[in-house]
Amino acid sequence: MASLPFLCLILLVPLLAAAQRMPSFSANDTAWRPADSNRTLVSPQGDFAAGYRFAVWVVGANSTDRAVIWYAHKSADSSPIDAVVADGTSALAVDASGRLAWTAGGNNTAIWSPAMNSSTGTAVLQLNDSGSLVYGAAWSSFSEPINTLMAGQAIPGGGSANRTLQSANGRYTLVKSATLQYGNLMYANISGGGSLLNLTNDGKLLLSGGNGQLIASDQGTSKRVRRLTLDDDGNLRLYSLLPKTRRWNVVWQLVQELCTIRGTCNASRICVPVGADSVSCVCPPGYRNATADGPCAPKQNYTGRGNDDKFVRMDFISFSGGALNTLSDSGPWMKKQTPQNLAECERICRQDAGCVAFGYKFGGDRTCLQYNRLVDGYWSPATEMSTYLRVVSSDNDSNPFTGMTDMIQTVCPVRLALPVPPKQAKTTIRNVAIITALFAVELLAGVLSFWAFLRKYSQYREMARTLGLEYLPAGGPRRFSHAELKAATKDFSDVVGRGAYGTVYRGELPDRRAVAVKQLHSVGGGEAEFWAEVTIIARMHHLNLVRMWGFCADRDQRMLVYEYVPNGSLDKYLFAGGGGGAAAAGEENDNSSSSEQQQQQPLLDLHTRYRIALGVARAIAYLHEECLEWVLHCDIKPENILLEDDFCPKVSDFGLSKLTSKRDKVTMSRIRGTRGYMAPEWVIHREPITAKADVYSFGMVLLEIVSGRRNYGFRQESVGSEDWYFPKWAYEKVYVERRIDDIIDPRIAASYDDAASVATVERMVKTAMWCLQDRAEMRPSMGKVAKMLEGSVEITDPVKPTIFCVQDD
Ligand SMILES: *[C@@H]1O[C@H](CO)[C@@H](O)[C@H](O)[C@H]1NC(C)=O
Ligand SMILES: *[C@@H]1O[C@H](CO)[C@@H](O)[C@H](O)[C@H]1NC(C)=O
Ligand SMILES: *[C@@H]1O[C@H](CO)[C@@H](O)[C@H](O)[C@H]1NC(C)=O
Ligand SMILES: *[C@@H]1O[C@H](CO)[C@@H](O)[C@H](O)[C@H]1NC(C)=O
Ligand SMILES: *[C@@H]1O[C@H](CO)[C@@H](O)[C@H](O)[C@H]1NC(C)=O
Ligand SMILES: *[C@@H]1O[C@H](CO)[C@@H](O)[C@H](O)[C@H]1NC(C)=O
Ligand SMILES: *[C@@H]1O[C@H](CO)[C@@H](O)[C@H](O)[C@H]1NC(C)=O
Ligand SMILES: *[C@@H]1O[C@H](CO)[C@@H](O)[C@H](O)[C@H]1NC(C)=O
Ligand SMILES: *[C@@H]1O[C@H](CO)[C@@H](O)[C@H](O)[C@H]1NC(C)=O
Ligand SMILES: *[C@@H]1O[C@H](CO)[C@@H](O)[C@H](O)[C@H]1NC(C)=O
Ligand SMILES: *[C@@H]1O[C@H](CO)[C@@H](O)[C@H](O)[C@H]1NC(C)=O
Ligand SMILES: *[C@@H]1O[C@H](CO)[C@@H](O)[C@H](O)[C@H]1NC(C)=O
């Protein structure tokens, strides 16, 4: 919050104890002046403080973690009342009649005064433990939210107000609790037409409509400070203050692709994502900029006569026809045309001297857009659009937004057989007809979306490289030197795990963050390639994914720096003392301390198991569907599911198989390590791997979570028949014998015989049965799996798994 620097600077003071901390402010106190910068009002438990420029903030670990959640503002918008703060005469006081007012100008003119009524006569100003500044019974800051909603804060006006929240810079507004707008342009909806209801004390964001659906939760039951803030970049985020470090953690955000937020970049610029949460605004070819964030303009003007202009094709670029710098400047600057083909679309643009570019969508509906101004440009594979920019024909700028690369690599260590992309619209239709005849429709959809993923993926990586974005510091993962990591890990002394990809050490950064440093063996590719891959991994940002903070690429050393997840991996909790699985795994977990391996771990209760399953499902759904680069995990197993303090699960090792060299991927140890979790089509047929392979692995993990047994360990122990197959056995228990309680972990079974628990177990097992279908196309998508677990879709009876069995080598 750049507009409030003064405010942010003063909070360290109460923490340093020299300050005057007031529990309340009343008529008995002397007037409160800006010069009394050490005077703060503090909530009983000390989570919140209030001080000059009349604002309330959360007490964070240091000044950057100190979020301002409310400030005295003008009633019409979010602008702070600050014009007279510097005025030495300004003061806040309660007068004899009990009126609280902030006066300035030496003449007692109130520049801010909360509503009062007759019963406020003896009132005091206090800050309560929810973060509300309260004056008497009549007024509280909760009734006038600006950009932040706290837990337990009701939305004034029941959410129908035109301005529910507004970013502190005044540019972005949450309208009627449902839609984000830049000026009058909407760019995001809360969720499927719902509107925001409130943020509950246990961290759930509730929606109205339906039955109070949940859109996000950090699953914390403990009392944490949480806030929902419409940030200055136009994104709506849910933050949770980590209790130990008192740092903010983003647990949910509405917009995943920041570039789709209107007004992010200036005129004619193209927004390109950089790192997990920042963007870069670059000039298109033939254009240049005067200032670092001002608009870009053509280097040379064309006349539009003769042949002095040409069109430069930029793939995956789209512009909007909306407003730009001034919110009233609303166009329209775009016309939609209905041409027969690309040539005609170009001709229409060329005929109009004002047309600066046209957009064309290949395939399907052949959309043709004609632009008279370049506004809100962004690069994203999701646009499925190419923009043809009109520049002088002599222009020879290089064009970074070009072509799809031939280099096709996947996240999975298998060879891929892909359909060759059709060249022209006509042949597309023919090919589609032929393929549809040959394969099931689902299979086709799967393959096509996989191809789309490859396009997106390789395109993004090329982009980053061509634009030189890999050298931009902002937002991306931090680069550490070998010496820094050596110091952080005390000379690589504390080994916490050895896995297929390398050895993991525990360490602590100079800012006291605990980290897990993974030293990779045999990394393929050069430094630039490593950088590009790491950037992509670092962009993956989800509550249930282990966060990567940085990397090291010194000479031939390759290391990744992750957040340290304290509780170790799920297998230790599931298979402890029985199940026969723990020793069978080829690898150990990354974050587990080897000395703790033998320790008795607490038994996870059913509710915790369910939360873990749901969290993992959401994380994988995010990898598959939501993040820009659609990524397959390929190694989902309990060892790769780490647990936080509160048993919130974090999936680790995603994207890693890309980093290691081919040779290593096919060693026996690796195959043994994932034995039991690999989908049939992968193990036996060596077929193309799609996201459905992860769904299978997840299904197996889900059964293990319920049963507390390793899938293959269970088999040896219980029957020893070669034909025994866990999914088949579970299917019979559920649908034939109807004895679901035989599946549930015997150590906890006794405590769960009520209807609600039985329903939870049933939902988990039936979802697993769908995930474990032999035929990949029969398995639901990971997003659907998460919904099945949530109980928001009905689970029909699946087909019985056939007698497939993972071969023992
Ligand atoms: C604020 O507190 C600091 C010590 O933390 C002290 O040095 C300073 O004089 C105080 N300022 C005022 C205006 O009281
Ligand atoms: C103010 O002081 C008077 C007299 O000491 C006391 O009776 C009254 O309760 C005080 N008011 C507040 C709000 O503290
Ligand atoms: C404050 O926190 C930021 C990141 O949250 C960190 O970079 C910085 O070093 C911290 N400063 C202090 C004084 O702890
Ligand atoms: C009080 O002072 C402010 C500026 O300091 C001025 O705008 C306002 O007109 C003054 N009011 C009166 C009643 O003098
Ligand atoms: C703080 O005040 C707000 C608004 O007056 C109220 O809704 C909330 O329940 C209060 N919280 C506590 C802990 O008293
Ligand atoms: C005045 O305060 C009383 C509580 O003391 C409250 O019930 C009433 O609604 C308030 N009136 C106004 C106009 O805010
Ligand atoms: C939030 O919404 C729920 C569901 O309607 C309701 O039970 C609860 O009282 C609301 N909380 C607040 C603070 O409005
Ligand atoms: C809300 O916005 C609509 C349309 O923009 C306008 O007609 C209406 O008057 C506004 N309502 C309020 C209370 O400002
Ligand atoms: C938001 O929802 C409205 C109506 O449901 C729809 O017309 C609009 O296109 C949606 N906007 C976005 C950005 O999804
Ligand atoms: C924009 O201009 C600044 C200096 O004015 C320059 O440093 C920067 O590289 C330019 N950016 C682009 C994308 O052209
Ligand atoms: C665009 O650039 C102008 C001039 O540098 C600046 O005043 C304006 O705020 C910028 N607009 C946006 C949306 O960044
Ligand atoms: C192009 O034309 C515009 C207005 O027509 C003018 O402002 C601009 O300076 C011209 N640019 C060049 C490079 O001549």
PDB file of N, CA and C in Angstrom, residues 691-742:
ATOM      1  N   ALA A 691      -3.095 -37.029 -18.391  1.00  0.00           N
ATOM      2  CA  ALA A 691      -3.409 -36.670 -17.008  1.00  0.00           C
ATOM      3  C   ALA A 691      -4.100 -37.814 -16.291  1.00  0.00           C
ATOM      4  N   LYS A 692      -4.714 -38.710 -17.035  1.00  0.00           N
ATOM      5  CA  LYS A 692      -5.452 -39.792 -16.408  1.00  0.00           C
ATOM      6  C   LYS A 692      -4.534 -40.782 -15.683  1.00  0.00           C
ATOM      7  N   ALA A 693      -3.260 -40.763 -16.022  1.00  0.00           N
ATOM      8  CA  ALA A 693      -2.329 -41.624 -15.284  1.00  0.00           C
ATOM      9  C   ALA A 693      -2.188 -41.125 -13.847  1.00  0.00           C
ATOM     10  N   ASP A 694      -2.170 -39.805 -13.680  1.00  0.00           N
ATOM     11  CA  ASP A 694      -2.144 -39.244 -12.330  1.00  0.00           C
ATOM     12  C   ASP A 694      -3.421 -39.579 -11.573  1.00  0.00           C
ATOM     13  N   VAL A 695      -4.529 -39.585 -12.294  1.00  0.00           N
ATOM     14  CA  VAL A 695      -5.812 -39.891 -11.645  1.00  0.00           C
ATOM     15  C   VAL A 695      -5.764 -41.312 -11.079  1.00  0.00           C
ATOM     16  N   TYR A 696      -5.182 -42.216 -11.842  1.00  0.00           N
ATOM     17  CA  TYR A 696      -5.056 -43.591 -11.369  1.00  0.00           C
ATOM     18  C   TYR A 696      -4.213 -43.639 -10.091  1.00  0.00           C
ATOM     19  N   SER A 697      -3.048 -43.006 -10.146  1.00  0.00           N
ATOM     20  CA  SER A 697      -2.166 -43.026  -8.970  1.00  0.00           C
ATOM     21  C   SER A 697      -2.886 -42.443  -7.760  1.00  0.00           C
ATOM     22  N   PHE A 698      -3.627 -41.371  -8.005  1.00  0.00           N
ATOM     23  CA  PHE A 698      -4.350 -40.758  -6.903  1.00  0.00           C
ATOM     24  C   PHE A 698      -5.375 -41.736  -6.319  1.00  0.00           C
ATOM     25  N   GLY A 699      -6.060 -42.470  -7.190  1.00  0.00           N
ATOM     26  CA  GLY A 699      -7.050 -43.432  -6.721  1.00  0.00           C
ATOM     27  C   GLY A 699      -6.419 -44.455  -5.800  1.00  0.00           C
ATOM     28  N   MET A 700      -5.212 -44.886  -6.161  1.00  0.00           N
ATOM     29  CA  MET A 700      -4.521 -45.870  -5.348  1.00  0.00           C
ATOM     30  C   MET A 700      -4.169 -45.256  -3.989  1.00  0.00           C
ATOM     31  N   VAL A 701      -3.690 -44.028  -4.009  1.00  0.00           N
ATOM     32  CA  VAL A 701      -3.353 -43.349  -2.757  1.00  0.00           C
ATOM     33  C   VAL A 701      -4.611 -43.181  -1.902  1.00  0.00           C
ATOM     34  N   LEU A 702      -5.713 -42.890  -2.551  1.00  0.00           N
ATOM     35  CA  LEU A 702      -6.965 -42.692  -1.818  1.00  0.00           C
ATOM     36  C   LEU A 702      -7.376 -43.970  -1.087  1.00  0.00           C
ATOM     37  N   LEU A 703      -7.247 -45.095  -1.756  1.00  0.00           N
ATOM     38  CA  LEU A 703      -7.558 -46.365  -1.098  1.00  0.00           C
ATOM     39  C   LEU A 703      -6.624 -46.608   0.074  1.00  0.00           C
ATOM     40  N   GLU A 704      -5.371 -46.234  -0.119  1.00  0.00           N
ATOM     41  CA  GLU A 704      -4.402 -46.424   0.961  1.00  0.00           C
ATOM     42  C   GLU A 704      -4.700 -45.522   2.151  1.00  0.00           C
ATOM     43  N   ILE A 705      -5.179 -44.313   1.833  1.00  0.00           N
ATOM     44  CA  ILE A 705      -5.513 -43.377   2.910  1.00  0.00           C
ATOM     45  C   ILE A 705      -6.651 -43.956   3.753  1.00  0.00           C
ATOM     46  N   VAL A 706      -7.639 -44.557   3.079  1.00  0.00           N
ATOM     47  CA  VAL A 706      -8.769 -45.122   3.802  1.00  0.00           C
ATOM     48  C   VAL A 706      -8.348 -46.378   4.559  1.00  0.00           C
ATOM     49  N   SER A 707      -7.567 -47.225   3.898  1.00  0.00           N
ATOM     50  CA  SER A 707      -7.308 -48.536   4.481  1.00  0.00           C
ATOM     51  C   SER A 707      -6.084 -48.555   5.391  1.00  0.00           C
ATOM     52  N   GLY A 708      -5.226 -47.546   5.261  1.00  0.00           N
ATOM     53  CA  GLY A 708      -4.014 -47.536   6.068  1.00  0.00           C
ATOM     54  C   GLY A 708      -3.042 -48.629   5.675  1.00  0.00           C
ATOM     55  N   ARG A 709      -3.200 -49.196   4.491  1.00  0.00           N
ATOM     56  CA  ARG A 709      -2.305 -50.265   4.037  1.00  0.00           C
ATOM     57  C   ARG A 709      -1.706 -49.888   2.704  1.00  0.00           C
ATOM     58  N   ARG A 710      -0.483 -50.324   2.482  1.00  0.00           N
ATOM     59  CA  ARG A 710       0.177 -50.174   1.200  1.00  0.00           C
ATOM     60  C   ARG A 710      -0.500 -51.123   0.217  1.00  0.00           C
ATOM     61  N   ASN A 711      -0.783 -50.686  -0.997  1.00  0.00           N
ATOM     62  CA  ASN A 711      -1.576 -51.543  -1.890  1.00  0.00           C
ATOM     63  C   ASN A 711      -0.912 -52.884  -2.167  1.00  0.00           C
ATOM     64  N   TYR A 712       0.393 -52.892  -2.391  1.00  0.00           N
ATOM     65  CA  TYR A 712       1.018 -54.184  -2.691  1.00  0.00           C
ATOM     66  C   TYR A 712       1.380 -54.953  -1.417  1.00  0.00           C
ATOM     67  N   GLY A 713       1.672 -54.213  -0.346  1.00  0.00           N
ATOM     68  CA  GLY A 713       1.972 -54.890   0.925  1.00  0.00           C
ATOM     69  C   GLY A 713       0.766 -55.672   1.403  1.00  0.00           C
ATOM     70  N   PHE A 714      -0.373 -55.069   1.280  1.00  0.00           N
ATOM     71  CA  PHE A 714      -1.629 -55.651   1.689  1.00  0.00           C
ATOM     72  C   PHE A 714      -1.841 -57.004   0.995  1.00  0.00           C
ATOM     73  N   ARG A 715      -1.489 -57.001  -0.286  1.00  0.00           N
ATOM     74  CA  ARG A 715      -1.712 -58.190  -1.073  1.00  0.00           C
ATOM     75  C   ARG A 715      -0.897 -59.368  -0.564  1.00  0.00           C
ATOM     76  N   GLN A 716       0.392 -59.119  -0.329  1.00  0.00           N
ATOM     77  CA  GLN A 716       1.234 -60.213   0.141  1.00  0.00           C
ATOM     78  C   GLN A 716       0.731 -60.746   1.468  1.00  0.00           C
ATOM     79  N   GLU A 717       0.333 -59.792   2.295  1.00  0.00           N
ATOM     80  CA  GLU A 717      -0.041 -60.139   3.644  1.00  0.00           C
ATOM     81  C   GLU A 717      -1.351 -60.915   3.688  1.00  0.00           C
ATOM     82  N   SER A 718      -2.313 -60.476   2.882  1.00  0.00           N
ATOM     83  CA  SER A 718      -3.647 -61.020   3.087  1.00  0.00           C
ATOM     84  C   SER A 718      -3.945 -62.273   2.286  1.00  0.00           C
ATOM     85  N   VAL A 719      -3.515 -62.363   1.076  1.00  0.00           N
ATOM     86  CA  VAL A 719      -3.891 -63.535   0.297  1.00  0.00           C
ATOM     87  C   VAL A 719      -2.719 -64.252  -0.343  1.00  0.00           C
ATOM     88  N   GLY A 720      -1.850 -63.460  -0.933  1.00  0.00           N
ATOM     89  CA  GLY A 720      -0.729 -64.111  -1.572  1.00  0.00           C
ATOM     90  C   GLY A 720      -1.077 -64.690  -2.931  1.00  0.00           C
ATOM     91  N   SER A 721      -2.316 -64.534  -3.340  1.00  0.00           N
ATOM     92  CA  SER A 721      -2.671 -65.023  -4.676  1.00  0.00           C
ATOM     93  C   SER A 721      -2.120 -64.064  -5.725  1.00  0.00           C
ATOM     94  N   GLU A 722      -1.651 -64.598  -6.805  1.00  0.00           N
ATOM     95  CA  GLU A 722      -1.084 -63.767  -7.852  1.00  0.00           C
ATOM     96  C   GLU A 722      -2.137 -62.857  -8.471  1.00  0.00           C
ATOM     97  N   ASP A 723      -3.373 -63.278  -8.420  1.00  0.00           N
ATOM     98  CA  ASP A 723      -4.433 -62.520  -9.072  1.00  0.00           C
ATOM     99  C   ASP A 723      -4.985 -61.407  -8.205  1.00  0.00           C
ATOM    100  N   TRP A 724      -4.539 -61.379  -6.963  1.00  0.00           N
ATOM    101  CA  TRP A 724      -5.124 -60.411  -6.064  1.00  0.00           C
ATOM    102  C   TRP A 724      -4.765 -58.998  -6.497  1.00  0.00           C
ATOM    103  N   TYR A 725      -5.761 -58.143  -6.522  1.00  0.00           N
ATOM    104  CA  TYR A 725      -5.545 -56.783  -6.977  1.00  0.00           C
ATOM    105  C   TYR A 725      -6.383 -55.876  -6.090  1.00  0.00           C
ATOM    106  N   PHE A 726      -5.721 -54.939  -5.444  1.00  0.00           N
ATOM    107  CA  PHE A 726      -6.367 -54.107  -4.434  1.00  0.00           C
ATOM    108  C   PHE A 726      -7.674 -53.467  -4.923  1.00  0.00           C
ATOM    109  N   PRO A 727      -7.656 -52.792  -6.076  1.00  0.00           N
ATOM    110  CA  PRO A 727      -8.893 -52.161  -6.534  1.00  0.00           C
ATOM    111  C   PRO A 727     -10.040 -53.157  -6.727  1.00  0.00           C
ATOM    112  N   LYS A 728      -9.696 -54.336  -7.212  1.00  0.00           N
ATOM    113  CA  LYS A 728     -10.731 -55.315  -7.465  1.00  0.00           C
ATOM    114  C   LYS A 728     -11.316 -55.796  -6.133  1.00  0.00           C
ATOM    115  N   TRP A 729     -10.420 -56.033  -5.190  1.00  0.00           N
ATOM    116  CA  TRP A 729     -10.844 -56.462  -3.867  1.00  0.00           C
ATOM    117  C   TRP A 729     -11.766 -55.401  -3.244  1.00  0.00           C
ATOM    118  N   ALA A 730     -11.312 -54.120  -3.354  1.00  0.00           N
ATOM    119  CA  ALA A 730     -12.093 -53.039  -2.764  1.00  0.00           C
ATOM    120  C   ALA A 730     -13.453 -52.932  -3.461  1.00  0.00           C
ATOM    121  N   TYR A 731     -13.454 -53.127  -4.769  1.00  0.00           N
ATOM    122  CA  TYR A 731     -14.711 -53.055  -5.510  1.00  0.00           C
ATOM    123  C   TYR A 731     -15.697 -54.087  -4.972  1.00  0.00           C
ATOM    124  N   GLU A 732     -15.203 -55.277  -4.762  1.00  0.00           N
ATOM    125  CA  GLU A 732     -16.101 -56.327  -4.277  1.00  0.00           C
ATOM    126  C   GLU A 732     -16.627 -56.023  -2.883  1.00  0.00           C
ATOM    127  N   LYS A 733     -15.745 -55.479  -2.056  1.00  0.00           N
ATOM    128  CA  LYS A 733     -16.189 -55.108  -0.706  1.00  0.00           C
ATOM    129  C   LYS A 733     -17.310 -54.076  -0.777  1.00  0.00           C
ATOM    130  N   VAL A 734     -17.174 -53.108  -1.688  1.00  0.00           N
ATOM    131  CA  VAL A 734     -18.151 -52.021  -1.728  1.00  0.00           C
ATOM    132  C   VAL A 734     -19.439 -52.432  -2.424  1.00  0.00           C
ATOM    133  N   TYR A 735     -19.292 -53.044  -3.592  1.00  0.00           N
ATOM    134  CA  TYR A 735     -20.484 -53.232  -4.422  1.00  0.00           C
ATOM    135  C   TYR A 735     -21.063 -54.638  -4.377  1.00  0.00           C
ATOM    136  N   VAL A 736     -20.271 -55.606  -3.976  1.00  0.00           N
ATOM    137  CA  VAL A 736     -20.806 -56.968  -3.945  1.00  0.00           C
ATOM    138  C   VAL A 736     -21.128 -57.378  -2.508  1.00  0.00           C
ATOM    139  N   GLU A 737     -20.097 -57.372  -1.671  1.00  0.00           N
ATOM    140  CA  GLU A 737     -20.338 -57.779  -0.284  1.00  0.00           C
ATOM    141  C   GLU A 737     -20.996 -56.679   0.535  1.00  0.00           C
ATOM    142  N   ARG A 738     -20.889 -55.448   0.064  1.00  0.00           N
ATOM    143  CA  ARG A 738     -21.409 -54.277   0.773  1.00  0.00           C
ATOM    144  C   ARG A 738     -20.871 -54.204   2.206  1.00  0.00           C
ATOM    145  N   ARG A 739     -19.564 -54.348   2.311  1.00  0.00           N
ATOM    146  CA  ARG A 739     -18.938 -54.234   3.630  1.00  0.00           C
ATOM    147  C   ARG A 739     -17.809 -53.207   3.559  1.00  0.00           C
ATOM    148  N   ILE A 740     -18.220 -51.964   3.446  1.00  0.00           N
ATOM    149  CA  ILE A 740     -17.228 -50.893   3.328  1.00  0.00           C
ATOM    150  C   ILE A 740     -16.330 -50.840   4.553  1.00  0.00           C
ATOM    151  N   ASP A 741     -16.882 -51.212   5.702  1.00  0.00           N
ATOM    152  CA  ASP A 741     -16.074 -51.116   6.924  1.00  0.00           C
ATOM    153  C   ASP A 741     -14.899 -52.086   6.938  1.00  0.00           C
ATOM    154  N   ASP A 742     -14.910 -53.093   6.046  1.00  0.00           N
ATOM    155  CA  ASP A 742     -13.731 -53.952   5.938  1.00  0.00           C
ATOM    156  C   ASP A 742     -12.549 -53.214   5.321  1.00  0.00           C
TER     157      ASP A 742
END
